[in-house]
């Protein structure tokens, strides 16, 4: 059985009102980054002012600063961002909505700051040597490194930074433009100084998103159309540049030998492969065969059946391929189904609960998952943000103003998904589902339930690959049992992305990593009312709720991690009671297989697993297995 590869919400892959009247003063917009001094040049930023690394640090602790450069990794990416696709690509531009681009184009670009993967929300200077907050905390001055260069040798200046951010605000992918909507100015003061100004309505963590955005060349996009779907490689400045490309089939990223930032503390020990190659396969079995043959060197396995029964091939038996698990990140994860409430039949929560009752997780875990997965209950699974038990007084203070809007279940024990008898056809749960449909006005007429107009309750389950079809098939059969006209529509990658982006579906799945310190920008992408009508956003259910919007705003104004936890627990209660997303399942670890030709730090960082950046080519190991 297959899990979904993960999507990350914002520019970096691993990115990454909180009380009653008594805390109101701490929630004023002007108190953003209240723990961080103003008027002082800072080498790093974090949401709550906590930085592990001091000025002048030499490298992150989780890297090997002496890792050798060289070799090639043929890599199957386990996650993506923006318009990136795992199955094909028709553009090399990842920062617009149009088209499908290959994963890891972000390796070709630098950002103002870079994340530390052993801290939940810290970023340190990359293009920017320092950042200074204005007295009102709505302005940020970045002092750029004068040695920064694009791949053609031209300097990367403050003009490029200002140009890129204004371009994203106007024409960028919605994930970018939404995060920049409160930016009022981006001004190049001189070639190495850029000022960003915000209107005071931004969340306290908003700047963490902005400083991680890729910086593109003003000169390049002055003569090239920014939002075109094109196979022309954009001019970058990062550790890699795009090399050989076969449209829809293969992309290679070549390490830039004279990369200007190679000796920066945030880069030392990273970006070690001379070449990173990604091949694209239409189905998972073909991709798995590529690993077995050695065409792919690293693969994360998302199909339980294959992990349990398929890893028995010559290269693994003789030790050339290693199969092992690495710990998952200490970040909230979400894998869930959205029922599109833009369509009238799914607006009644009783209908959504009836459909949820038809998912027999216990049977699925035993038969399809080989016991590997656990039931997800929360949009913030595996984190302190997951609501448990009854709401605390602090949570109630946030929820009470919206009691009239919210389901009564919000104010009791955190809503849990039903547990089946594991038979695959739990009669008790299906009878309860039938009662819910009847209460919602759907009456049985022959083999189907119909509304007062005689229209059937139809659910088309959108799938991108065979693994999701296997998951959906028993779910659809249970729906048919209670009279729902359920069907499965498998489409190709391009159609799948287009239909999701345009909200053209009944039922779709999403796997999402929202970061160890969720920002208001990331939360808005998934849950904010405005995103329900914005193509390209991930508010797939079409959630429109004043309570949800207020809790997102509260999370954005949090001045401590305690306040953030309170707001997100309250938000989790609301989402679970509304059942905007039907939680499905999660996996605690990374299940990976790789050809034994790599070196890597054994201690994996807590907040990311970018093997293509962390690992390195080991010539001696490679020679022993014939991959030298």
XYZ file of C-alpha atoms in Angstrom:
628
model
C 0.000 0.000 0.000
C 1.255 3.451 -0.835
C 1.666 6.580 1.195
C 1.843 9.910 -0.540
C 5.183 11.628 -1.136
C 5.307 14.739 0.959
C 4.849 18.302 -0.154
C 6.346 21.153 1.795
C 4.450 24.359 2.063
C 6.936 27.085 1.352
C 10.173 28.010 -0.314
C 12.430 25.630 1.573
C 11.632 21.951 1.658
C 12.205 21.307 5.344
C 10.647 24.550 6.643
C 9.910 24.636 7.614
C -4.734 35.729 19.577
C -3.123 33.217 21.931
C -4.862 34.058 25.137
C -7.706 36.004 26.645
C -7.642 39.680 27.568
C -4.757 39.101 29.953
C -2.418 38.337 27.040
C -3.781 40.851 24.586
C -0.796 43.172 24.925
C 1.518 40.421 23.776
C -0.518 39.942 20.619
C -0.249 43.398 19.142
C 1.200 43.307 15.600
C 3.985 45.654 16.587
C 5.334 43.075 19.020
C 6.567 40.720 16.283
C 9.867 39.129 17.325
C 9.480 40.742 20.739
C 12.432 38.769 22.099
C 14.790 40.013 19.375
C 16.557 43.368 19.795
C 16.049 46.165 17.293
C 18.789 48.326 15.816
C 21.357 45.518 16.172
C 22.950 43.564 13.334
C 21.947 39.926 13.775
C 23.536 36.847 12.221
C 20.349 34.790 12.506
C 16.617 34.833 13.165
C 14.186 32.525 14.911
C 10.535 32.889 15.780
C 11.145 33.272 19.489
C 14.725 34.544 19.557
C 16.464 31.251 20.365
C 19.580 30.538 18.283
C 21.854 27.560 18.831
C 24.777 28.885 16.804
C 26.755 31.974 17.803
C 28.162 34.577 15.416
C 31.230 33.245 13.660
C 30.216 29.564 13.860
C 32.084 27.413 11.359
C 29.455 24.866 10.304
C 26.286 23.122 11.406
C 26.913 20.262 13.832
C 24.969 17.727 11.787
C 27.237 17.942 8.717
C 30.690 16.551 7.964
C 32.636 19.742 7.240
C 35.365 17.686 5.561
C 33.046 15.703 3.309
C 34.714 15.068 -0.059
C 33.258 16.514 -3.237
C 32.626 14.322 -6.244
C 30.585 11.484 -7.649
C 26.967 11.266 -8.707
C 23.733 10.485 -6.901
C 20.811 9.223 -8.959
C 18.051 10.278 -6.661
C 14.307 9.684 -6.297
C 13.013 12.765 -4.459
C 10.593 11.998 -1.603
C 9.190 15.543 -1.356
C 8.526 18.624 -3.442
C 7.254 22.186 -3.314
C 5.351 24.749 -5.409
C 4.511 23.364 -8.901
C 6.988 20.484 -8.758
C 5.973 16.993 -9.884
C 7.388 13.558 -9.129
C 6.177 11.988 -12.376
C 7.004 14.418 -15.182
C 7.899 18.036 -15.970
C 7.286 20.537 -18.759
C 8.978 23.646 -17.353
C 12.111 24.519 -15.397
C 10.418 27.377 -13.585
C 9.323 26.256 -10.109
C 8.208 29.600 -8.690
C 5.045 30.136 -10.749
C 1.729 28.300 -10.806
C 1.837 27.409 -14.484
C 3.254 24.042 -15.564
C 4.982 21.211 -13.754
C 8.639 21.532 -12.847
C 11.166 18.992 -11.559
C 11.956 18.772 -7.839
C 15.152 20.328 -6.516
C 15.364 23.342 -8.827
C 15.735 25.213 -5.526
C 19.319 23.914 -5.373
C 20.133 26.399 -8.135
C 19.217 29.491 -6.106
C 20.392 31.224 -2.997
C 18.159 32.848 -0.407
C 18.786 35.621 2.089
C 19.068 33.097 4.905
C 19.319 29.326 5.296
C 17.648 27.035 7.805
C 19.406 25.003 10.477
C 17.992 21.478 10.521
C 18.816 20.884 14.183
C 16.635 23.797 15.339
C 12.865 24.115 14.912
C 12.807 27.543 13.247
C 16.269 29.123 13.109
C 17.765 30.671 9.970
C 21.261 32.049 9.478
C 22.730 34.387 6.897
C 23.478 33.156 3.402
C 23.190 35.991 0.886
C 22.711 38.287 3.856
C 25.588 38.588 6.290
C 23.341 40.321 8.832
C 19.784 41.545 9.359
C 18.652 44.505 11.460
C 15.101 45.045 12.761
C 13.599 48.533 12.755
C 12.269 49.997 16.035
C 8.664 49.209 15.042
C 9.677 45.669 13.988
C 8.026 46.120 10.604
C 11.269 46.837 8.757
C 14.239 44.583 8.042
C 17.578 45.748 6.668
C 19.781 43.094 5.111
C 23.504 43.608 4.557
C 24.425 41.398 1.623
C 27.713 39.636 1.081
C 29.546 41.544 -1.668
C 31.059 38.335 -3.073
C 27.640 36.886 -4.017
C 27.531 35.974 -7.710
C 25.184 34.479 -10.260
C 26.412 31.550 -12.313
C 27.398 33.820 -15.202
C 29.771 35.727 -12.921
C 27.597 38.812 -12.546
C 27.151 40.176 -8.999
C 23.986 39.405 -7.073
C 22.962 42.726 -5.575
C 20.271 44.348 -3.514
C 18.508 45.228 -6.797
C 18.061 41.515 -7.484
C 16.645 40.858 -4.017
C 14.162 43.711 -4.235
C 13.219 42.781 -7.796
C 12.672 39.090 -6.956
C 10.441 39.718 -3.958
C 8.327 42.320 -5.761
C 8.056 39.952 -8.734
C 6.851 37.112 -6.515
C 4.306 39.360 -4.847
C 2.907 40.306 -8.260
C 3.289 37.146 -10.350
C 4.778 34.375 -8.230
C 3.301 31.057 -7.231
C 0.440 31.691 -4.768
C 2.512 30.228 -1.934
C 4.997 33.037 -2.528
C 2.637 35.871 -3.331
C 0.434 35.223 -0.312
C 3.411 35.296 2.049
C 4.417 38.678 0.592
C 1.031 40.356 0.587
C 1.869 42.501 3.639
C 5.228 43.634 2.233
C 4.831 47.285 1.228
C 8.349 48.049 0.024
C 11.500 46.295 -1.120
C 14.178 48.903 -1.700
C 17.813 48.576 -2.739
C 19.533 51.230 -0.607
C 22.866 50.510 -2.283
C 24.342 47.445 -4.049
C 24.755 45.501 -0.786
C 21.888 46.834 1.338
C 18.208 46.052 0.917
C 15.309 47.225 3.077
C 12.044 45.270 3.369
C 9.056 47.019 4.911
C 5.781 45.472 6.037
C 2.457 47.053 6.943
C 2.224 45.694 10.485
C -0.443 43.139 9.611
C 2.072 40.373 8.952
C 2.441 37.483 11.372
C 5.367 37.442 13.743
C 6.899 34.541 11.789
C 6.250 35.925 8.304
C 9.811 37.090 7.782
C 11.053 33.501 8.272
C 9.213 32.582 5.093
C 10.410 35.603 3.140
C 14.117 35.185 3.904
C 14.005 31.594 2.629
C 12.647 32.535 -0.821
C 14.924 31.923 -3.818
C 16.433 35.084 -5.296
C 16.274 35.298 -9.094
C 18.185 37.585 -11.453
C 16.698 40.950 -12.418
C 18.780 40.992 -15.607
C 17.563 37.546 -16.659
C 13.889 38.280 -16.122
C 14.150 41.662 -17.760
C 14.716 39.876 -21.080
C 12.834 36.616 -20.305
C 9.149 36.275 -19.468
C 8.830 35.379 -15.802
C 5.586 33.417 -15.786
C 6.158 31.529 -19.030
C 6.221 27.746 -19.002
C 9.679 27.298 -20.494
C 12.512 24.800 -20.663
C 15.109 27.572 -20.622
C 17.107 27.208 -17.392
C 16.778 30.387 -15.322
C 19.981 32.078 -14.166
C 20.765 31.027 -10.635
C 23.383 31.626 -7.952
C 23.192 28.473 -5.831
C 25.466 25.457 -5.357
C 24.026 23.703 -8.440
C 22.980 24.627 -11.939
C 20.780 22.752 -14.360
C 22.732 20.480 -16.675
C 21.405 17.853 -19.049
C 17.633 17.833 -19.483
C 15.311 15.439 -21.303
C 11.857 16.989 -20.971
C 9.569 14.909 -18.784
C 12.190 12.187 -18.364
C 15.462 13.308 -16.774
C 17.058 16.339 -15.198
C 20.622 16.642 -13.941
C 21.928 19.231 -11.501
C 25.645 19.965 -11.798
C 27.638 21.256 -8.862
C 29.065 24.716 -9.472
C 32.801 24.240 -8.924
C 33.430 27.919 -8.202
C 30.236 28.482 -6.226
C 30.673 31.781 -4.436
C 29.147 30.554 -1.154
C 30.932 27.237 -0.753
C 32.878 28.369 2.344
C 29.952 29.942 4.196
C 29.159 28.361 7.535
C 25.615 27.529 6.380
C 27.004 25.630 3.345
C 30.163 23.972 4.629
C 29.909 20.188 4.428
C 26.820 20.349 2.200
C 26.214 20.005 -1.557
C 28.892 17.374 -2.066
C 27.860 15.491 -5.210
C 29.246 16.655 -8.523
C 25.998 15.648 -10.144
C 22.477 14.889 -8.911
C 20.275 13.099 -11.420
C 16.515 12.641 -11.214
C 14.727 10.251 -13.558
C 10.954 10.364 -13.874
C 8.765 7.254 -14.003
C 5.042 7.073 -14.662
C 4.404 4.385 -12.050
C 5.965 3.254 -8.806
C 6.871 -0.228 -9.995
C 9.016 1.142 -12.809
C 10.728 3.435 -10.312
C 11.371 0.480 -8.008
C 12.859 -1.549 -10.863
C 15.244 1.332 -11.512
C 16.548 0.992 -7.949
C 16.986 -2.766 -8.322
C 18.998 -2.300 -11.527
C 21.147 0.460 -10.061
C 19.781 3.208 -12.306
C 18.541 4.876 -9.110
C 20.927 5.035 -6.148
C 18.594 6.257 -3.403
C 14.876 5.681 -2.918
C 12.471 6.297 -0.074
C 9.785 3.644 -0.063
C 6.164 4.745 0.309
C 4.500 1.444 -0.575
C 4.097 -0.909 2.409
C 3.581 -3.994 0.279
C 6.823 -3.410 -1.581
C 8.725 -2.632 1.632
C 7.435 -5.832 3.235
C 7.777 -8.212 0.291
C 9.666 -6.609 -2.594
C 13.115 -6.035 -1.169
C 14.470 -9.449 -2.055
C 16.673 -8.982 -5.087
C 20.314 -9.884 -5.810
C 21.902 -6.512 -5.048
C 20.225 -6.375 -1.651
C 20.972 -9.981 -0.773
C 24.670 -9.566 -1.522
C 24.941 -6.267 0.378
C 25.359 -3.844 -2.501
C 22.034 -2.271 -1.577
C 21.236 -1.311 2.020
C 17.683 -1.313 3.340
C 17.144 0.601 6.589
C 14.984 3.090 8.435
C 15.924 6.559 9.626
C 13.974 8.467 12.291
C 11.276 10.792 11.067
C 11.436 14.515 11.685
C 10.164 16.109 14.884
C 7.629 18.092 12.903
C 3.858 17.887 12.627
C 2.649 15.897 9.667
C -0.683 15.568 7.974
C -1.980 12.963 5.577
C -5.674 13.370 5.000
C -8.589 13.360 2.585
C -10.407 16.511 1.536
C -14.057 16.459 0.517
C -14.668 19.507 -1.645
C -17.221 21.660 0.201
C -17.525 23.939 -2.815
C -19.880 21.157 -3.921
C -23.174 21.211 -2.067
C -23.298 17.498 -1.220
C -20.243 17.764 1.070
C -21.159 20.876 3.055
C -23.056 18.961 5.723
C -20.600 17.596 8.284
C -22.851 14.542 8.714
C -22.124 13.544 5.134
C -18.400 13.936 5.734
C -18.635 11.824 8.893
C -20.556 9.140 7.038
C -17.834 8.956 4.388
C -15.152 8.871 7.094
C -16.947 5.915 8.723
C -16.488 3.980 5.497
C -12.687 4.042 5.811
C -11.739 0.875 7.686
C -8.234 1.756 8.837
C -7.780 -1.349 10.977
C -8.433 -3.607 7.961
C -6.286 -1.395 5.743
C -3.379 -1.501 8.190
C -3.489 -5.279 8.421
C -4.119 -6.155 4.781
C -2.627 -3.317 2.752
C -0.107 -1.702 5.096
C 1.457 -4.878 6.496
C 1.089 -3.356 9.949
C 3.389 -0.443 9.124
C 1.204 2.644 9.566
C -0.647 4.190 12.486
C -3.987 5.963 12.367
C -3.712 9.701 12.129
C -6.181 11.674 14.228
C -4.849 15.179 13.865
C -3.733 17.759 11.324
C -0.648 18.111 13.538
C 0.164 14.467 14.153
C 3.453 13.620 15.919
C 3.688 17.027 17.586
C 2.830 19.028 20.684
C 0.193 20.839 18.607
C -2.085 17.788 18.560
C -5.148 18.332 20.746
C -5.796 15.704 23.413
C -8.490 15.406 26.075
C -10.734 18.392 26.844
C -9.612 21.932 25.998
C -7.489 23.804 28.510
C -8.694 27.132 29.943
C -6.304 28.897 27.566
C -7.734 27.049 24.577
C -11.290 27.774 25.726
C -10.473 31.481 25.877
C -9.711 31.324 22.159
C -12.685 29.134 21.272
C -15.498 30.712 23.281
C -16.018 33.781 21.025
C -16.952 31.365 18.228
C -19.118 28.905 20.167
C -22.153 29.734 18.029
C -20.311 28.839 14.828
C -18.479 25.732 15.985
C -19.729 22.141 16.321
C -20.445 21.238 19.978
C -17.770 18.522 19.773
C -15.141 21.270 19.671
C -15.625 21.910 23.379
C -15.396 18.329 24.614
C -12.794 15.617 24.285
C -10.723 16.005 21.118
C -12.595 14.284 18.283
C -11.240 10.850 17.375
C -11.894 8.833 14.256
C -13.890 5.633 14.821
C -12.157 2.312 15.400
C -13.469 -0.546 13.277
C -13.616 -4.260 13.975
C -10.993 -4.781 11.246
C -13.273 -6.874 9.077
C -13.172 -4.397 6.195
C -16.950 -4.115 6.405
C -17.824 -3.055 9.952
C -21.619 -3.224 10.063
C -21.863 -1.077 13.183
C -19.931 1.796 11.577
C -21.787 1.444 8.281
C -25.164 1.529 10.042
C -24.038 4.685 11.851
C -22.977 6.142 8.490
C -26.401 5.367 7.012
C -28.106 7.127 9.925
C -25.915 10.200 9.400
C -26.876 10.334 5.723
C -30.559 10.020 6.573
C -30.278 12.832 9.119
C -28.638 14.959 6.419
C -31.604 14.386 4.087
C -30.284 11.537 1.929
C -32.894 8.792 1.615
C -32.486 5.330 0.195
C -33.993 4.777 -3.260
C -33.011 1.372 -4.597
C -29.262 0.939 -4.554
C -28.506 4.597 -3.904
C -29.315 7.430 -1.546
C -30.888 10.529 -3.080
C -31.768 14.029 -1.944
C -35.177 15.693 -2.166
C -34.539 16.418 -5.850
C -33.872 12.758 -6.553
C -30.163 13.375 -7.147
C -27.721 10.675 -6.106
C -24.951 11.332 -3.618
C -21.921 10.899 -5.876
C -18.281 10.787 -4.809
C -15.518 10.611 -7.399
C -12.229 9.716 -5.715
C -9.300 11.329 -7.539
C -6.134 9.212 -7.777
C -2.745 9.744 -9.353
C -1.297 6.233 -9.179
C -2.136 2.592 -8.584
C -1.240 2.740 -4.889
C -3.927 5.314 -4.177
C -6.414 3.294 -6.231
C -5.718 0.307 -3.951
C -6.354 2.485 -0.909
C -9.540 3.971 -2.311
C -11.110 0.782 -3.683
C -12.261 -0.789 -0.379
C -13.299 2.657 0.846
C -15.433 3.097 -2.279
C -16.994 -0.344 -1.818
C -18.091 0.540 1.704
C -19.564 3.787 0.423
C -21.538 1.852 -2.182
C -22.857 -0.399 0.584
C -24.580 2.571 2.238
C -25.908 3.918 -1.063
C -23.228 6.402 -2.131
C -22.482 6.349 -5.862
C -18.709 6.127 -5.372
C -16.157 5.806 -8.158
C -12.413 6.194 -8.633
C -10.892 8.360 -11.357
C -7.191 7.766 -12.005
C -5.595 10.532 -14.051
C -2.073 11.378 -15.165
C 0.177 13.684 -13.176
C -0.598 16.787 -15.211
C -4.363 16.369 -14.911
C -4.055 15.536 -11.231
C -2.131 18.716 -10.453
C -4.423 20.843 -12.595
C -7.577 19.460 -11.026
C -6.234 19.945 -7.516
C -5.005 23.458 -8.283
C -8.400 24.429 -9.720
C -10.418 22.574 -7.044
C -11.957 20.338 -9.701
C -12.572 17.208 -7.623
C -14.901 15.608 -5.081
C -12.336 13.695 -3.011
C -8.556 14.039 -2.992
C -5.650 13.194 -0.716
C -2.822 15.361 0.539
C 0.367 14.653 2.481
C 1.846 17.793 3.960
C 4.718 18.794 6.229
C 4.101 22.169 7.826
C 7.347 22.708 9.731
C 8.366 22.419 13.367
C 7.207 25.984 14.020
C 4.166 26.445 11.766
C 3.869 29.969 10.428
C 0.630 31.789 9.745
C 1.589 31.809 6.064
C 1.837 28.023 5.977
C -1.394 27.599 7.923
C -3.243 29.980 5.623
C -2.308 27.920 2.566
C -4.199 24.974 4.036
C -7.013 26.467 6.080
C -7.636 30.204 5.574
C -10.982 31.307 4.107
C -9.324 33.461 1.455
C -7.448 30.441 0.139
C -10.716 28.628 -0.551
C -11.067 30.718 -3.694
C -7.395 31.049 -4.672
C -6.218 28.555 -7.329
C -3.010 26.780 -6.442
C -3.606 26.908 -2.699
C -4.022 23.732 -0.636
C -7.313 24.634 1.028
C -8.796 21.695 -0.833
C -11.912 21.296 1.345
C -12.857 24.936 0.755
C -12.799 25.757 4.475
C -14.424 29.116 5.188
C -14.624 29.750 8.911
C -14.189 32.902 11.002
C -13.013 30.743 13.896
C -10.339 29.041 11.802
C -9.160 32.384 10.414
C -8.956 33.882 13.904
C -6.957 30.942 15.255
C -4.501 31.182 12.369
C -4.102 34.868 13.129
C -3.578 34.036 16.791
C -0.870 31.523 15.932
C 0.848 34.151 13.820
C 0.910 36.557 16.758
C 2.340 34.061 19.246
C 5.193 35.496 21.294
C 6.269 32.178 22.819
C 6.165 28.534 21.927
C 3.643 27.963 24.721
C 1.261 30.433 23.108
C 1.808 28.852 19.689
C 1.025 25.389 21.072
C -2.181 26.712 22.660
C -3.408 28.311 19.441
C -2.638 25.276 17.298
C -4.266 22.856 19.727
C -7.385 24.999 19.558
C -7.185 25.038 15.764
C -6.746 21.268 15.716
C -9.914 20.845 17.798
C -11.892 22.981 15.374
C -10.626 21.219 12.261
C -11.292 17.780 13.746
C -14.803 18.714 14.904
C -15.631 20.239 11.502
C -13.979 17.275 9.740
C -12.693 19.545 6.999
C -9.964 16.953 6.519
C -10.447 13.243 7.184
C -7.182 12.063 8.814
C -5.864 8.830 7.338
C -2.498 7.428 8.491
C 1.146 8.248 9.165
C 4.534 6.549 9.294
C 7.018 7.312 12.064
C 10.225 6.658 10.104
C 11.831 7.109 6.704
C 12.035 3.750 4.924
C 14.919 3.982 2.487
C 17.093 1.809 0.293
C 20.365 2.934 -1.245
C 23.337 1.523 -3.049
C 26.182 1.272 -0.548
C 28.318 3.992 -2.109
C 27.670 6.930 0.186
C 28.952 8.440 3.377
C 26.706 10.351 5.743
C 26.599 11.585 9.338
C 25.025 8.809 11.372
C 23.218 11.286 13.617
C 20.367 12.578 11.490
C 19.146 16.148 12.214
C 15.739 16.412 13.864
C 14.107 18.761 11.368
C 15.115 17.570 7.920
C 16.502 14.717 5.830
C 17.935 16.214 2.602
C 20.229 13.330 1.663
C 21.111 14.947 -1.650
C 22.687 17.826 0.304
C 23.939 16.022 3.449
C 25.455 12.834 2.030
C 28.584 12.397 -0.055
C 30.087 9.965 -2.564
C 32.454 7.414 -0.970
C 34.898 6.286 -3.644
C 36.125 3.240 -1.737
C 32.623 1.943 -1.044
C 31.585 2.593 -4.631
C 34.595 0.689 -5.988
C 33.746 -2.352 -3.850
C 30.283 -2.652 -5.402
C 31.306 -1.794 -8.943
C 29.998 1.774 -8.859
C 33.349 3.568 -8.740
